[in-house]
Coordinates of N, CA and C in Angstrom, one line a residue:
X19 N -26.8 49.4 -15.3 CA -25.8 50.3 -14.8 C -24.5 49.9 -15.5
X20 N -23.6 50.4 -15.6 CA -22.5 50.4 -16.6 C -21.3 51.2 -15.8
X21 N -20.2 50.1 -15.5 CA -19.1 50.3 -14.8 C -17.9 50.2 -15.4
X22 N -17.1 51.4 -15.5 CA -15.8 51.1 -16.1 C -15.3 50.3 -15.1
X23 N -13.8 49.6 -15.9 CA -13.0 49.0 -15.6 C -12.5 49.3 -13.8
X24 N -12.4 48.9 -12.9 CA -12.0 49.0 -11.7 C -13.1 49.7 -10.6
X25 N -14.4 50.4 -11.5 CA -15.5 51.4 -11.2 C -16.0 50.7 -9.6
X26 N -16.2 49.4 -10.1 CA -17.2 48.4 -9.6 C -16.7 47.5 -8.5
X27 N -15.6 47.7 -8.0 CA -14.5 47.3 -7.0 C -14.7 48.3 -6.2
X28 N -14.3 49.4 -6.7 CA -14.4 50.6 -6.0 C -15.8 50.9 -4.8
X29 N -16.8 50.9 -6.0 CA -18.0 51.3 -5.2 C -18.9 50.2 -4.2
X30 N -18.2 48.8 -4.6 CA -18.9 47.7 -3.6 C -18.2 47.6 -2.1
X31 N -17.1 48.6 -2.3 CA -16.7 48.8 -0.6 C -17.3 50.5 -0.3
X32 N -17.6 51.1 -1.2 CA -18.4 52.1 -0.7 C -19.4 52.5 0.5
X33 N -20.0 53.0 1.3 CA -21.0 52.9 2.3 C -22.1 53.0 1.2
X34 N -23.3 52.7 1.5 CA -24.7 53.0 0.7 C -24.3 53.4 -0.3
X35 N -23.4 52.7 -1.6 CA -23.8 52.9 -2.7 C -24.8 51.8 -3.5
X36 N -25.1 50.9 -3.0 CA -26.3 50.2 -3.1 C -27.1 51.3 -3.8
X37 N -27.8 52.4 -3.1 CA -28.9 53.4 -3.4 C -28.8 53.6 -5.2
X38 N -27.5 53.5 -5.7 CA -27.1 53.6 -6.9 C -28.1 52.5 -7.9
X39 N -28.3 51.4 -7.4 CA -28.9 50.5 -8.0 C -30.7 50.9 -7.6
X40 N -31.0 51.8 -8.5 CA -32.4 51.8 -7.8 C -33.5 51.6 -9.0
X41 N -33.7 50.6 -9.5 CA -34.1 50.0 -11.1 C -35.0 48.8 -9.8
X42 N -35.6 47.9 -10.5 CA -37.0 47.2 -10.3 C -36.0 45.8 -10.2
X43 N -35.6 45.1 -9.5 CA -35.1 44.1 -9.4 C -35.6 42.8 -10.4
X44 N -36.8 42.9 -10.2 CA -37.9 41.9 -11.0 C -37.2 41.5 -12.6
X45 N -37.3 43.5 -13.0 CA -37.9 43.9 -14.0 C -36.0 43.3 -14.6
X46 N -35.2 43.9 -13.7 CA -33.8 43.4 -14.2 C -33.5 42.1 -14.6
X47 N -34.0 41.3 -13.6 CA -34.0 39.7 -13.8 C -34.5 39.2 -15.5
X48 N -35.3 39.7 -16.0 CA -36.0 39.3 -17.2 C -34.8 40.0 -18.1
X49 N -34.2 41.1 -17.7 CA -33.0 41.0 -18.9 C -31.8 40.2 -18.7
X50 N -32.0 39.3 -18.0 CA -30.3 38.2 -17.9 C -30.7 37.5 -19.1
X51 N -31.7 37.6 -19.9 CA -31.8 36.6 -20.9 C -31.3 37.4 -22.5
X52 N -31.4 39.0 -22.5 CA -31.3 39.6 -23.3 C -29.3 38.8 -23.7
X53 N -29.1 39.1 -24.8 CA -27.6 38.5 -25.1 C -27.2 39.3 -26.1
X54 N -27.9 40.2 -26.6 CA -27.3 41.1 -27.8 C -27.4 42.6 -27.2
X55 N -26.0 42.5 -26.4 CA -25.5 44.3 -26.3 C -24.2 44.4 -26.5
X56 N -24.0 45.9 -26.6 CA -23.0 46.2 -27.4 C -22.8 46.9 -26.5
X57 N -21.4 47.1 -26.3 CA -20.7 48.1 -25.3 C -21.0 49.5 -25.8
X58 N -20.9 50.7 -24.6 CA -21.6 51.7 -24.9 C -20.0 52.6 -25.0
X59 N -19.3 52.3 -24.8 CA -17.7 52.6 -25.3 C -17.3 53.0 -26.4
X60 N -17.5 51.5 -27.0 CA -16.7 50.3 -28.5 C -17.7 50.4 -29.4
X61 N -18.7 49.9 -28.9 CA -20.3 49.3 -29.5 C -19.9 48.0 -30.2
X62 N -18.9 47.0 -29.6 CA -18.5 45.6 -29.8 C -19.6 44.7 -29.2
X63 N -19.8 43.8 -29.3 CA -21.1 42.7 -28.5 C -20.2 42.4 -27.4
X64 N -20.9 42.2 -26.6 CA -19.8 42.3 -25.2 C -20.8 40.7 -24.3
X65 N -19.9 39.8 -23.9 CA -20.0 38.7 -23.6 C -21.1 38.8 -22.2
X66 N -21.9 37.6 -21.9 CA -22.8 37.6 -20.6 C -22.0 36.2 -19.8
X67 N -21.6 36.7 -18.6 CA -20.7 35.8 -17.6 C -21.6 35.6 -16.4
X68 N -21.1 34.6 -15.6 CA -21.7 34.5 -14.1 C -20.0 34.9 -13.3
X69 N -20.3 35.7 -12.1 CA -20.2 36.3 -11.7 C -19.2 34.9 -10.8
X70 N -17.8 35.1 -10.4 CA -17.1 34.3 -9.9 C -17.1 34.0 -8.6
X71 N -17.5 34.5 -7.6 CA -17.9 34.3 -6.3 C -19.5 33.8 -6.2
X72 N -20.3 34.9 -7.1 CA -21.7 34.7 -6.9 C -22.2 34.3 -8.3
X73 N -22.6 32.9 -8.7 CA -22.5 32.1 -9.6 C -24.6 33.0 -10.5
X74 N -24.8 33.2 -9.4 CA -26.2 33.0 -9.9 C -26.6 34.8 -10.6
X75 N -25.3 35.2 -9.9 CA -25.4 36.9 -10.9 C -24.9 36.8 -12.4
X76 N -25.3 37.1 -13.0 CA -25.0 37.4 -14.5 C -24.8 38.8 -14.8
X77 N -23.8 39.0 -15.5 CA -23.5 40.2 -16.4 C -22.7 40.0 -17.4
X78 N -22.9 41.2 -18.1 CA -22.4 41.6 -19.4 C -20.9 42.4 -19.1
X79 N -20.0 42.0 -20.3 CA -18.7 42.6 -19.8 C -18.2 42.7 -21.3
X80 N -17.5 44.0 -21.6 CA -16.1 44.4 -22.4 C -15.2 44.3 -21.9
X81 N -14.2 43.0 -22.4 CA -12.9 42.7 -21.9 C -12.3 44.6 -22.1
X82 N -12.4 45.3 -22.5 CA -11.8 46.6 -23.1 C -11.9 47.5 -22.2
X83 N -13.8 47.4 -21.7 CA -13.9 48.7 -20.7 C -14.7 48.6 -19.6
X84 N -15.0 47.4 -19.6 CA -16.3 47.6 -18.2 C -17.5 46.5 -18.0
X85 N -18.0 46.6 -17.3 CA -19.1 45.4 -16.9 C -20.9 46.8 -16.9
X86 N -21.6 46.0 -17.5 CA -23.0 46.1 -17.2 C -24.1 45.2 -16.4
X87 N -24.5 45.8 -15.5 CA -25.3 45.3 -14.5 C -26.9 45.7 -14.4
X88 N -27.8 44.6 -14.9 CA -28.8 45.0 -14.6 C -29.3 45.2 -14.0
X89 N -30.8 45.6 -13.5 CA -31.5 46.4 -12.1 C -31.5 45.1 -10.9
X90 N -30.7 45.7 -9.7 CA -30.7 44.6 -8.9 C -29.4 44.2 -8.5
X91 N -28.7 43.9 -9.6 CA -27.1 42.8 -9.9 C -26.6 43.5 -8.9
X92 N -26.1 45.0 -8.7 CA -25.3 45.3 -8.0 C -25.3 45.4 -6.5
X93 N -26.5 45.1 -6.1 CA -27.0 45.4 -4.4 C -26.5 43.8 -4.5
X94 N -26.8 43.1 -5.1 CA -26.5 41.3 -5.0 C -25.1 41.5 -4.5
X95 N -24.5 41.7 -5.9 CA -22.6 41.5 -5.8 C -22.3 42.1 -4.6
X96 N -22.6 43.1 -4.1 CA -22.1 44.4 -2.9 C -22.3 43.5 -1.6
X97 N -23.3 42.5 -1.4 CA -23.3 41.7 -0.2 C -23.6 40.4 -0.7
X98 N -22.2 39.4 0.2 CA -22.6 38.1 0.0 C -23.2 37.5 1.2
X99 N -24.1 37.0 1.1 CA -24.7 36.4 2.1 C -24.4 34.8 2.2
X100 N -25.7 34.5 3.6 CA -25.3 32.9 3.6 C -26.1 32.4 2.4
X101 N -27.2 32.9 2.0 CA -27.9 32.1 0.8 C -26.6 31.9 -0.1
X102 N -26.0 33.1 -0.7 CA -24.6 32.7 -1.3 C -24.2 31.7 -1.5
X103 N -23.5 31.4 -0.2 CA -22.7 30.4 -0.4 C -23.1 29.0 -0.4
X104 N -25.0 29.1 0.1 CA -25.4 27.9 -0.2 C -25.6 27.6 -2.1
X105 N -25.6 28.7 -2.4 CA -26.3 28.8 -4.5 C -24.9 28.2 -4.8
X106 N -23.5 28.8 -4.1 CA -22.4 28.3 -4.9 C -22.0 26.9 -4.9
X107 N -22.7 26.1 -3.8 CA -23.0 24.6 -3.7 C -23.9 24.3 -4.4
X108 N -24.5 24.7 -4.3 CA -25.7 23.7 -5.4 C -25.2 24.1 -6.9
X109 N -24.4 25.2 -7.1 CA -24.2 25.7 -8.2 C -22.7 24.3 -8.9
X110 N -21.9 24.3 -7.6 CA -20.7 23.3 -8.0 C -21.2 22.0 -8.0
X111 N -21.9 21.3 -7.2 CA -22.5 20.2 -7.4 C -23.6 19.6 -8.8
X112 N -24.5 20.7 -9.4 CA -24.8 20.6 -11.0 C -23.8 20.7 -11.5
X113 N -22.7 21.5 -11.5 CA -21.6 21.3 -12.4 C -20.9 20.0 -12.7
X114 N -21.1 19.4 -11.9 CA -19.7 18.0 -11.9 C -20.7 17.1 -12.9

């Protein structure tokens, strides 16, 4: 899914826009590894980040126009749970 700039702020306080995300979760997971896309804007290579609250989401982003979220990413980001904030500990403690 492919979110302009501010798109994606917007719709994670939405009611049920979750439903928006309706792709194979699985099937999305196996593209966190894909690293060669190009914005659908620009057609620049657009960088793959972890996600600053939720370390263990990945996406792709054009500083220029927007973030791409594979099948799944966005029902993640839209609720943080308690697993959350246990991933973001284990996530800061491998870090150090």
């Amino acid at each position: 899914m492919w979110f302009d700039h501010g798109e994606l702020e917007i719709l994670k306080d939405d009611w049920m826009s979750e439903f928006l995300d309706e792709g194979d979760k699985a099937k999305g997971a196996e593209y966190n590894e894909v690293t060669d896309i190009n914005c659908p804007r620009c057609d620049k290579k657009i960088d793959s980040i972890n996600d600053s609250k939720q370390r263990h989401i990945i996406y792709e982003v054009c500083t220029d126009h927007g973030i791409f979220m594979d099948a799944g990413e966005f029902t993640d980001y839209k609720y943080d749970t308690l697993m959350d904030v246990f991933r973001d500990m284990i996530y800061r403690v491998k870090s150090r």
